[in-house]
Coordinates of C-alpha atoms in Angstrom, one line a residue:
X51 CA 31.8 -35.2 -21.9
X52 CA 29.5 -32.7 -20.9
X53 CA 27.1 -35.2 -19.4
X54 CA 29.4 -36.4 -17.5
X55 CA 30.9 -33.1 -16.0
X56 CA 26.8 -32.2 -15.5
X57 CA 27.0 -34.8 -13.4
X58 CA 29.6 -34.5 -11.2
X59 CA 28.4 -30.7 -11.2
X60 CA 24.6 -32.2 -9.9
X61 CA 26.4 -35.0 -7.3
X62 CA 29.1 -31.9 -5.7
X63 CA 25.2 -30.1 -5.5
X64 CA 23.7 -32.6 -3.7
X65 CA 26.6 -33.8 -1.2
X66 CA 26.7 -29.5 -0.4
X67 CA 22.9 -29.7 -0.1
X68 CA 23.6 -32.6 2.4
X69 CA 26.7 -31.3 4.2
X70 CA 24.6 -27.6 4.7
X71 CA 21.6 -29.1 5.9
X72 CA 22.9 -31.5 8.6
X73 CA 23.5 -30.3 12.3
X74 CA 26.5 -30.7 14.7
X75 CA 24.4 -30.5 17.3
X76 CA 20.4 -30.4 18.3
X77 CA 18.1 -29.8 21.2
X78 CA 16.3 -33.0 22.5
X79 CA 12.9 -32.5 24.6
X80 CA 11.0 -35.5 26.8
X81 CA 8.4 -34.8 28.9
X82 CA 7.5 -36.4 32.0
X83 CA 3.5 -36.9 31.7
X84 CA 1.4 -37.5 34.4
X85 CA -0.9 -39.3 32.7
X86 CA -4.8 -39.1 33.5
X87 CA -5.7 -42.8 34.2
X88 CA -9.0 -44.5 33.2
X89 CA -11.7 -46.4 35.6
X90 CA -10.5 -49.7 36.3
X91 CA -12.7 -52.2 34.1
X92 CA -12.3 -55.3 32.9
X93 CA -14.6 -54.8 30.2
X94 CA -14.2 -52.8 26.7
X95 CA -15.6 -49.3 27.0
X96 CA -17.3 -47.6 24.0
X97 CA -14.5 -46.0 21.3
X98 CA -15.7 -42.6 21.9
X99 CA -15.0 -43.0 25.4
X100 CA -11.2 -43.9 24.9
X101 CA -10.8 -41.5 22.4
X102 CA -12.3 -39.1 24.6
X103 CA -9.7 -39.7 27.0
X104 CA -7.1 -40.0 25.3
X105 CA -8.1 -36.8 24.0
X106 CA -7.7 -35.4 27.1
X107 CA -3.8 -36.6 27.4
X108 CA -3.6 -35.6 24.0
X109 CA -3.9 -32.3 25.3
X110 CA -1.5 -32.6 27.5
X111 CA 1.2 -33.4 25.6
X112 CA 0.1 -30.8 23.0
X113 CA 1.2 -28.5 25.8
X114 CA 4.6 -29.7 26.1
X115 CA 5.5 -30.5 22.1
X116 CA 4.3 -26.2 21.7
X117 CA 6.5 -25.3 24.6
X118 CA 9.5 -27.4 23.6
X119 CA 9.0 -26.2 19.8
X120 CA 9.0 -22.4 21.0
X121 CA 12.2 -23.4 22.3
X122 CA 14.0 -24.5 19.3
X123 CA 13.5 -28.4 20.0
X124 CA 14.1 -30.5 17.5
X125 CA 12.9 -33.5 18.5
X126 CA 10.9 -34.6 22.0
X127 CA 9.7 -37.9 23.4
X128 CA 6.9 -38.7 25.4
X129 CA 6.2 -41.3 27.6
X130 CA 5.0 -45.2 27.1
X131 CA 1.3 -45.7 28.0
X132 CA 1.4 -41.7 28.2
X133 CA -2.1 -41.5 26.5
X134 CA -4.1 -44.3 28.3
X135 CA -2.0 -46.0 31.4
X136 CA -1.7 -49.5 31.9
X137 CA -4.8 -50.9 34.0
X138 CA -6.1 -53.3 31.4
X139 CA -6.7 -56.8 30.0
X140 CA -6.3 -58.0 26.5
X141 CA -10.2 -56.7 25.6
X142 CA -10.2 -54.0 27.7
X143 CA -7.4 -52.2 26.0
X144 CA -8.8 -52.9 22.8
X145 CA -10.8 -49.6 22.3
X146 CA -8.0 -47.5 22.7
X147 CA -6.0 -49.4 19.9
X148 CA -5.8 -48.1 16.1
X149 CA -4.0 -49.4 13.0
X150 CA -0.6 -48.5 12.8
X151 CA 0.7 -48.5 9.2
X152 CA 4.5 -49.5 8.1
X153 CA 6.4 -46.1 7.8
X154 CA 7.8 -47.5 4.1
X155 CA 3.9 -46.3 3.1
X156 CA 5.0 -42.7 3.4
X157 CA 2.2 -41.7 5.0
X158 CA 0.8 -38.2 6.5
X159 CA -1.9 -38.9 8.7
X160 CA -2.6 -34.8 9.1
X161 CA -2.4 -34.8 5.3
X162 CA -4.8 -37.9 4.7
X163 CA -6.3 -39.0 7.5
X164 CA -8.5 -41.8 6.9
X165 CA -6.1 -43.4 4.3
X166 CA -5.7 -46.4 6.6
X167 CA -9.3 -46.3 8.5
X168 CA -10.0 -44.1 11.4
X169 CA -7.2 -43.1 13.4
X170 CA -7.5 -39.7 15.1
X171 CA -4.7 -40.3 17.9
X172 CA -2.2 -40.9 14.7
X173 CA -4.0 -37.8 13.1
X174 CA -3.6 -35.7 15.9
X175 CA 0.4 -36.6 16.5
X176 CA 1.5 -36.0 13.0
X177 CA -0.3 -32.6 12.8
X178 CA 1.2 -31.6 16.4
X179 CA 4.5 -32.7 14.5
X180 CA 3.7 -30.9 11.4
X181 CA 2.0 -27.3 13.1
X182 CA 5.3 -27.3 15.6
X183 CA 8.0 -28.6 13.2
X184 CA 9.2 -31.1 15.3
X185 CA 9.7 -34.5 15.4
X186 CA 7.5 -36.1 17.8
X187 CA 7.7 -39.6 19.9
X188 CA 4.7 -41.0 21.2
X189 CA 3.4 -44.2 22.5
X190 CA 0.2 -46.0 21.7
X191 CA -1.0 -49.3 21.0
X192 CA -1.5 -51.3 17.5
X193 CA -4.0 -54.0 16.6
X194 CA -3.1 -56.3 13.3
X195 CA -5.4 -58.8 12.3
X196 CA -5.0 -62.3 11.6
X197 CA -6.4 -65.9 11.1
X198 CA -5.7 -69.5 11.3
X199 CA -3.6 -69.6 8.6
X200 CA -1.0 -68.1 11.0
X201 CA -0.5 -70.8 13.9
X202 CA 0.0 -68.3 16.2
X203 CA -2.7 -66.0 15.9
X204 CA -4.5 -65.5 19.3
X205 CA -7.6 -67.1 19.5
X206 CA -9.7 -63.1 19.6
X207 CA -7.7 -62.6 15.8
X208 CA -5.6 -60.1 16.4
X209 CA -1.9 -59.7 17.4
X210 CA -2.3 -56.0 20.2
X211 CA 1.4 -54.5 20.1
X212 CA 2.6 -52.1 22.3
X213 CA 4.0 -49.4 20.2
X214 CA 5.8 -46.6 19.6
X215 CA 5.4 -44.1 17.1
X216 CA 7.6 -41.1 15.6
X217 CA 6.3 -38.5 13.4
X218 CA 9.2 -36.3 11.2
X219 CA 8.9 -32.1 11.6
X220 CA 6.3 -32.4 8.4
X221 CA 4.0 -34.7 10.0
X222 CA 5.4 -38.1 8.0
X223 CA 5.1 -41.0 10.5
X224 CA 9.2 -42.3 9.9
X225 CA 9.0 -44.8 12.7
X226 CA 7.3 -47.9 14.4
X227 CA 8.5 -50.3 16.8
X228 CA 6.8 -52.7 18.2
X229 CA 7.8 -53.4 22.3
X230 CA 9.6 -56.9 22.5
X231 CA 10.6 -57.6 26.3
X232 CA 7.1 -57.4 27.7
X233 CA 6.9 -56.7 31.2
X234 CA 4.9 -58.7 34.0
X235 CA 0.9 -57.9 33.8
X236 CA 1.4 -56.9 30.1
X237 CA -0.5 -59.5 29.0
X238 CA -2.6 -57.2 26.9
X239 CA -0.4 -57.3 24.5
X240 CA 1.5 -59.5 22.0
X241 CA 5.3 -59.8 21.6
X242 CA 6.5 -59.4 17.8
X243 CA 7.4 -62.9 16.7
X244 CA 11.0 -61.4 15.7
X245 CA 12.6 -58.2 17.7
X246 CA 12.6 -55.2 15.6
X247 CA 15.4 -53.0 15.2
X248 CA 14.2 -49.6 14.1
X249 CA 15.9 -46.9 12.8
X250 CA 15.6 -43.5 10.8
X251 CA 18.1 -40.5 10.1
X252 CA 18.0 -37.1 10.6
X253 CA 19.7 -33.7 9.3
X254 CA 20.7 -34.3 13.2
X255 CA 22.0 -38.2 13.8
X256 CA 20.9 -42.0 13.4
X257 CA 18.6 -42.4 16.2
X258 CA 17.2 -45.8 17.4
X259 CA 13.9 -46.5 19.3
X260 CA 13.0 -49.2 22.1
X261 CA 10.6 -49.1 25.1
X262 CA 11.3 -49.6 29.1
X263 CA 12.1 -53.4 29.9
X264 CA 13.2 -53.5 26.2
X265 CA 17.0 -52.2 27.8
X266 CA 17.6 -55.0 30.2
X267 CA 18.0 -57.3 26.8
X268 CA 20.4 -57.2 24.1
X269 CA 17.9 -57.1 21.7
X270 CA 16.6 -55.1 20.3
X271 CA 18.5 -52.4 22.1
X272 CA 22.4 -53.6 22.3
X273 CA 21.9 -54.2 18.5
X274 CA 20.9 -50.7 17.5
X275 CA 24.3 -49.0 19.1
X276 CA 26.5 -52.1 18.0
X277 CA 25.6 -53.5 14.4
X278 CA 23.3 -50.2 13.3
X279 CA 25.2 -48.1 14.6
X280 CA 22.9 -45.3 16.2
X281 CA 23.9 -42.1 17.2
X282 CA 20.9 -41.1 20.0
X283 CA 18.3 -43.8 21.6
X284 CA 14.4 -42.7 22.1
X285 CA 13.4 -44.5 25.2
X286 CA 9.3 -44.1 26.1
X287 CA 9.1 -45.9 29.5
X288 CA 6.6 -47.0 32.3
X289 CA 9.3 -47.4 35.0
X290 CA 8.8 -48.6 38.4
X291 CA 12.1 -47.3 40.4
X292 CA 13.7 -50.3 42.2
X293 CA 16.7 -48.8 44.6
X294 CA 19.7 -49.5 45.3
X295 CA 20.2 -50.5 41.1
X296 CA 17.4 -49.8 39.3
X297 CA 15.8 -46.2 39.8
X298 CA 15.4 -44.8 36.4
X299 CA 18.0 -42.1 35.7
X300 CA 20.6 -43.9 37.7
X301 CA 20.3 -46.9 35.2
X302 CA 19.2 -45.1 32.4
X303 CA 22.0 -43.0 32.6
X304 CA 24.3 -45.5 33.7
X305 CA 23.6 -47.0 30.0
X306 CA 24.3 -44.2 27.9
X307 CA 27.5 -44.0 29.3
X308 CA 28.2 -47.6 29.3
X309 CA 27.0 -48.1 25.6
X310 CA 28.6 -44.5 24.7
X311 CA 24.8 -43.0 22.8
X312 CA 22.6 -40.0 23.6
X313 CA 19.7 -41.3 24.9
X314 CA 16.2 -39.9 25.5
X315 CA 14.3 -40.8 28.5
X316 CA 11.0 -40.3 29.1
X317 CA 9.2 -41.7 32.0
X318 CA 5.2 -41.6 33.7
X319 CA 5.1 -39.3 36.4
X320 CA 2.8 -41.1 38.8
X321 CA 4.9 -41.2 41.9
X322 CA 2.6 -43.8 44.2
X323 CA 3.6 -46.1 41.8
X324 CA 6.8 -45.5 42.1
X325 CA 7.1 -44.2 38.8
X326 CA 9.6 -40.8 38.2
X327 CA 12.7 -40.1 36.5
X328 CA 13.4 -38.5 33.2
X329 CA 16.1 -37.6 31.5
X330 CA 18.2 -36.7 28.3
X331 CA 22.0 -38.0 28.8
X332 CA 25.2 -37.8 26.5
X333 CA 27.7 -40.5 26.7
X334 CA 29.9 -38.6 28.9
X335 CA 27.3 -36.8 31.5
X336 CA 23.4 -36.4 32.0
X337 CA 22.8 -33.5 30.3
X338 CA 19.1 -32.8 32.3
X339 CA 17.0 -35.2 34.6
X340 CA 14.1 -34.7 36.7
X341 CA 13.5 -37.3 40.0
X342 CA 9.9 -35.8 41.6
X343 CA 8.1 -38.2 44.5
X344 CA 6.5 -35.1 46.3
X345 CA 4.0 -33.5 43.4
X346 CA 1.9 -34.6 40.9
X347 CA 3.0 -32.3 38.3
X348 CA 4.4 -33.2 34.5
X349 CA 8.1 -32.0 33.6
X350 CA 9.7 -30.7 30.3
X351 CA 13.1 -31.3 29.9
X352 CA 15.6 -29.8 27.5
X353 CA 19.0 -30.0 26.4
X354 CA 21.3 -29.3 23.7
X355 CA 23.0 -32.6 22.4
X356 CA 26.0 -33.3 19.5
X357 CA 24.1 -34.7 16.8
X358 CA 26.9 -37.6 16.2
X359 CA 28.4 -37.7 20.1
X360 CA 32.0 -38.3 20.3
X361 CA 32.9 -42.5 21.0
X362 CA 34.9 -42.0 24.6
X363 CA 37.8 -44.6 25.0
X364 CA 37.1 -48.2 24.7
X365 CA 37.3 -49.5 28.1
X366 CA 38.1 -53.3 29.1
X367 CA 36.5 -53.6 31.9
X368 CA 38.6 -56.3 33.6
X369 CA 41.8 -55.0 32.6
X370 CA 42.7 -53.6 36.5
X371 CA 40.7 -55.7 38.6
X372 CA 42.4 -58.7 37.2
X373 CA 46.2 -57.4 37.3
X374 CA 46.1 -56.8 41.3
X375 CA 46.1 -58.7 44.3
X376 CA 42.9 -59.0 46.6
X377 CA 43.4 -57.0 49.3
X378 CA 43.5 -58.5 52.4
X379 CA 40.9 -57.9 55.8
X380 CA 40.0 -59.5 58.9
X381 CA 36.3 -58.7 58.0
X382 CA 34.4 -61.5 57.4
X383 CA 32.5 -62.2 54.4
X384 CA 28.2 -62.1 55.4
X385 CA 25.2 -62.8 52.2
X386 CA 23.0 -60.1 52.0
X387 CA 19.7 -59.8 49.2
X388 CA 18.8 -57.1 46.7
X389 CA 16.1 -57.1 44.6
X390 CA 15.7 -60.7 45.3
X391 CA 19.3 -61.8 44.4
X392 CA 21.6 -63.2 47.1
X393 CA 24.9 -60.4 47.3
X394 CA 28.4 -61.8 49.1
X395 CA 29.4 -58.3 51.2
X396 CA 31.8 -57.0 53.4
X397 CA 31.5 -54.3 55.8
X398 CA 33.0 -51.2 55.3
X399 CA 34.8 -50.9 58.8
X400 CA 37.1 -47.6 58.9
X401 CA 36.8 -44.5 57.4
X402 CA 39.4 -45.0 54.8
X403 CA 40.1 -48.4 53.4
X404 CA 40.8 -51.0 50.5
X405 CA 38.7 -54.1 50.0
X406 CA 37.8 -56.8 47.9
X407 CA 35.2 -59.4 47.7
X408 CA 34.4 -62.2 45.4
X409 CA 31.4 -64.1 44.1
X410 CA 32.0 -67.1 41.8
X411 CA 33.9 -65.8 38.9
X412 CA 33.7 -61.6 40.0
X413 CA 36.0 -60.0 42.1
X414 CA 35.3 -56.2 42.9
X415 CA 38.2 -54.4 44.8
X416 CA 37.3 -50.5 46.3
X417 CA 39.5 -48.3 47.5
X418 CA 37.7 -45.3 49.3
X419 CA 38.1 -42.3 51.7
X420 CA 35.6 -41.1 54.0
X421 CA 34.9 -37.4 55.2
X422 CA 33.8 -39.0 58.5
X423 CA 33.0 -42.3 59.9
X424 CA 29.7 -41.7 61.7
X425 CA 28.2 -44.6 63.7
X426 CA 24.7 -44.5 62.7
X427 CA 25.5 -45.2 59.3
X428 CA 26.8 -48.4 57.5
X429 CA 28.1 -49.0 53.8
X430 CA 29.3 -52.1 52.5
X431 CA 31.2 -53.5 49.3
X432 CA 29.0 -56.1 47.5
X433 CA 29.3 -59.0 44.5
X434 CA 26.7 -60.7 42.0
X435 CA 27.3 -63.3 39.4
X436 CA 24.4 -64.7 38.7
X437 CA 21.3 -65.1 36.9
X438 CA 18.2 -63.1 38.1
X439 CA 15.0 -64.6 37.8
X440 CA 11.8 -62.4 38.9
X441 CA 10.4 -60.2 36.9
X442 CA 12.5 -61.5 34.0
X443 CA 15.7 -63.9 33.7
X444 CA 18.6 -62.1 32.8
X445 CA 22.6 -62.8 33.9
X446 CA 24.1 -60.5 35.8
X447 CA 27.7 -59.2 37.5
X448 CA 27.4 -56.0 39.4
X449 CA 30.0 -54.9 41.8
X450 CA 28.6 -52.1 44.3
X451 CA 29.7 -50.0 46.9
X452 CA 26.1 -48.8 48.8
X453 CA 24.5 -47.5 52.1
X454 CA 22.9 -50.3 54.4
X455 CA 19.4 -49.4 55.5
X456 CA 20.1 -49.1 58.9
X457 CA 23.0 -50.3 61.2
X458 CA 22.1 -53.9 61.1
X459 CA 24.2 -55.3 58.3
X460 CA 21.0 -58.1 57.4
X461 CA 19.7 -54.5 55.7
X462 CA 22.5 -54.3 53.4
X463 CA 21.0 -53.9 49.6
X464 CA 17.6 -53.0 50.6
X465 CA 16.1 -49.7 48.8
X466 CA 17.1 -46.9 51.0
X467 CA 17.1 -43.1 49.7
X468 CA 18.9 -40.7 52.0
X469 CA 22.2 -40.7 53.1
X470 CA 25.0 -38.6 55.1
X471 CA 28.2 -40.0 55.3
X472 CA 30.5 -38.1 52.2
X473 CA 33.3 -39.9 50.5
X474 CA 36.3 -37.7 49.7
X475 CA 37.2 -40.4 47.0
X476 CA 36.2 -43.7 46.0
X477 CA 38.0 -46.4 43.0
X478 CA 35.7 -49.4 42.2
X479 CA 36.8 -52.0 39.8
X480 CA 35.8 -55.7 39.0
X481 CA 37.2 -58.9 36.5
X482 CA 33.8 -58.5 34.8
X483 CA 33.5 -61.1 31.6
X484 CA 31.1 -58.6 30.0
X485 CA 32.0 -55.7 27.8
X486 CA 28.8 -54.7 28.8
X487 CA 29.1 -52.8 32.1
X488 CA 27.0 -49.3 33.2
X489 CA 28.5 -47.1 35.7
X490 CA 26.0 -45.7 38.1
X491 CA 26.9 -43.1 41.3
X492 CA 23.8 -42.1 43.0
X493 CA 23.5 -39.6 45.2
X494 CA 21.1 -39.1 48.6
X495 CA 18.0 -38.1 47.8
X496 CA 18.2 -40.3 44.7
X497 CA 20.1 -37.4 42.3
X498 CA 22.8 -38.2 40.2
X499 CA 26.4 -36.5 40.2
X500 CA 27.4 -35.3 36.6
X501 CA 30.9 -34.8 35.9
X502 CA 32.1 -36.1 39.4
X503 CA 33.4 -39.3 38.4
X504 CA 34.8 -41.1 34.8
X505 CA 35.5 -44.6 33.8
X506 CA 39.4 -45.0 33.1
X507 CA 40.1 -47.4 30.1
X508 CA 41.6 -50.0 32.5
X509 CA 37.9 -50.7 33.7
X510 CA 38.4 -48.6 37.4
X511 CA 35.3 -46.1 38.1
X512 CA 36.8 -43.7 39.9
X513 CA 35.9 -40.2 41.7
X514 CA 37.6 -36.9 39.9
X515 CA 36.6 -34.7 43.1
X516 CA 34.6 -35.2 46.4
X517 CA 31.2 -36.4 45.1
X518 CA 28.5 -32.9 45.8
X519 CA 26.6 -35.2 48.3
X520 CA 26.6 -38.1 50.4
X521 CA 26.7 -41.2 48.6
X522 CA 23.8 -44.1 47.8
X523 CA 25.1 -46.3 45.5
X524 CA 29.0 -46.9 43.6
X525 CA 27.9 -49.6 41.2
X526 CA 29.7 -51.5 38.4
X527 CA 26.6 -53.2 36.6
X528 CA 27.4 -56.0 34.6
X529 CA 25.1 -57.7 31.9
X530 CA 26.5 -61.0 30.7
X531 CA 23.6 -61.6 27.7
X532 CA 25.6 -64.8 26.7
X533 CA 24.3 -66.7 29.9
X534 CA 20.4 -65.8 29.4
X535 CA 19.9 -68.3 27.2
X536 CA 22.1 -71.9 26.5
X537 CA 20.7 -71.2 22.2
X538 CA 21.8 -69.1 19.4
X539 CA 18.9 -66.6 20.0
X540 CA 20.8 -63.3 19.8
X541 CA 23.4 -64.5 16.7
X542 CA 20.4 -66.1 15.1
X543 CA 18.2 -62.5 15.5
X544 CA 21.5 -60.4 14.5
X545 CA 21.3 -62.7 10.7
X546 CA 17.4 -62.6 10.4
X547 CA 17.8 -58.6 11.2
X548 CA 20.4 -57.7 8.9
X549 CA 19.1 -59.8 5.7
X550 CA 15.8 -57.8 6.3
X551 CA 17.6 -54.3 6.3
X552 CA 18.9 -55.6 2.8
X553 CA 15.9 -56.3 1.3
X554 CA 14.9 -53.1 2.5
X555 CA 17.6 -51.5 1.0
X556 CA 17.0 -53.0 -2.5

């Protein structure tokens, strides 16, 4: 009898322990790092010279993980190929590569450095975690050997991942995830034979990890917020903005709303590649971002977060769009291409007005208002159903309201970045067969509108007031992941992933 009350006594201890130590809310950091580049070569350069320069973006990103730990962070990403850049070929990348262990070692590199070989990037993270207590996200690149025993081991012996690390506020290395959806030119590295689906918790949430191109798939990243459950997503990313859909904190926010998850994005800031946009975003609103084409300079971000964010409603996206009539108009129907995909748009003609267009199986119907019709500016309503294939094959449906380039409608959906016609109110809506839709309003000069709009639970996006600038882009973007592929890839991966979490349970 009085073991047993000592028990209860130790598990009412331990669940108070718990309940005291966790946080209802925390404050995320991620830095935008403009990352010093190497000489272009096609050849391996000697170790000390990678780890020289990474060294030198090392130091860097020290500066940002002190500053954000000064101010109470609790956690701060940093971006994907942030200590080395992406100019290289399968043996030219190999110096900069090191051994990354599996976090189930419980492992301290600051602690015991050369426990698995020499790695002084790993080293250096986990005592920047460890000196700052904070948790730290980084990006760098893993070598695993191998032999012909494996079938698919590359001919050199080695599988070369592109990976992410995270380091815990004691310098413990809790996380590593291997990048799946490689991008074009990423050829120095090697795709995981099976997507990974990493997770750890926190006194302050479940988060989940995946890396740039890794979010236009449904796995990993769908499979984190849906089946595992995730409260926050760490995003490193390389990204190249592609207007009118595609610029980095439009999407990237577009998703956290559309998926309902915090999510932590932290981008290269190297803007004659295109590449700007950070961000930390809640479900309901970006919380920070930072869009920078004119300097050179790195950004910290920071932002207080709920540790476990609130699920909005659940929407069904089709549920309005499908229950009204199209409207009628005398405008006639013209093709138009963005980003390579062929649109069906119609011109928007008066300064208020109600339209709807089809393609295939979408229909998208806005209702809008205009401040002003000006004549040197033209906006259309377009449709997509379809599969894109450039860069990488994926299905899409995307309904979008947007500014032609110039007055001639054959520049409808090409990238364009200013804007100054306002809308007083706008209502877009589509019969989407996805439950998988981002809403994205972008603003001219390519900023985003927090707090100006909301997604109703019958599917419409609508305005709450007169958007704070003139408008780029109203877009309902649609991913139908059941028409990538005619197999059983995803249902197949969501079995092989969740017997694996069980064994790792055991």
């Amino acid at each position: 009898m009085i073991i047993s009350q000592l028990l209860v006594c130790v598990a009412i201890s331990v669940f108070c322990v718990l309940k005291a130590s966790s946080l209802d809310t925390f404050i995320a950091a991620v830095y935008e790092h403009a990352v010093i580049l190497p000489n272009v070569t096609l050849t391996p350069v000697p170790r000390e010279m990678a780890l020289g320069l990474m060294s030198r973006n090392l130091d860097l990103l020290e500066g940002a993980i002190t500053t954000a730990a000064k101010q109470g962070a609790h956690i701060i990403v940093t971006p994907e190929d942030g200590l080395y850049g992406w100019n290289f070929n399968r043996e030219s990348i190999y110096p900069y590569l090191e051994d990354i262990p599996d976090p189930q070692v419980n492992w301290i590199p600051c602690n015991h450095p050369n426990r698995f070989g020499h790695t002084p990037v790993q080293e250096r993270l986990s005592c920047l975690a460890k000196e700052n207590s904070i948790y730290v996200v980084a990006n760098i690149g893993d070598k695993k050997p191998c032999n012909a025993s494996d079938p698919q081991c590359p001919s050199d012996g080695r599988y070369q991942y592109n990976t992410d690390v995270v380091f815990d506020s004691q310098g413990k290395l809790v996380a590593r995830y291997h990048k799946q959806n490689l991008f074009l030119g990423e050829d120095q590295f090697n795709a995981p034979k099976e997507p990974e689906v990493v997770t750890f918790d926190t006194a302050f949430g479940r988060f989940g990890i995946f890396t740039c191109f890794d979010i236009l798939f449904h796995d990993p990243a769908v499979t984190l917020v849906k089946d595992f459950h995730v409260d926050t997503i760490l995003f490193p990313t390389a990204w190249m903005n592609v207007l009118p859909h595609l610029s980095a904190i439009e999407f990237h926010s577009a998703w956290a709303m559309g998926m309902k998850v915090n999510f932590l994005a932290s981008n290269i800031h190297h803007p004659s590649k295109k590449m700007t946009g950070s961000g930390i975003y809640a479900p309901d609103s970006p919380r920070a971002f930072h869009y920078d084409m004119k300097t050179e300079k790195g950004k910290l971000l920071l932002s207080q977060l709920d540790s476990h964010p609130k699920r909005p409603i659940v929407v069904n996206w089709t549920s309005y769009a499908s229950g009204i009539e199209a409207f009628p108009t005398s405008n006639k129907a013209f093709k138009g291409t963005v980003f390579f995909d062929e649109y069906t748009f119609l011109e928007l003609r008066g300064v208020t007005g109600n339209y709807t267009v089809c393609q295939k199986e979408l229909c998208c119907h806005l209702s809008y208002k205009m401040s002003e019709k000006r004549t040197d500016e033209v906006y259309a309503l377009g449709a997509f159903d379809g599969l894109h294939t450039v860069e990488g094959s994926y299905h899409l449906q995307i309904c979008t309201l947007l500014k032609c380039k110039t007055t001639s409608l054959h520049t409808c959906g090409h990238s364009v970045e200013t804007a100054f016609t306002r809308f007083e109110m706008f209502s877009l809506s589509g019969t989407f067969g996805t439950q998988y839709v981002f809403p994205e309003v972008l603003l001219s000069e390519i900023q985003l509108a927090p707090g100006e709009f909301q997604v109703l639970s019958d599917g419409r996006l609508l305005s709450l007031k007169p958007p704070s600038g003139p408008v780029l882009t109203v877009t309902l973007f649609g991913r139908v992941y059941e028409k990538d592929h005619t197999s059983n890839a995803s249902s197949d991966f969501m079995e092989y992933t969740l017997t694996q979490h069980r064994k790792n349970a055991i």
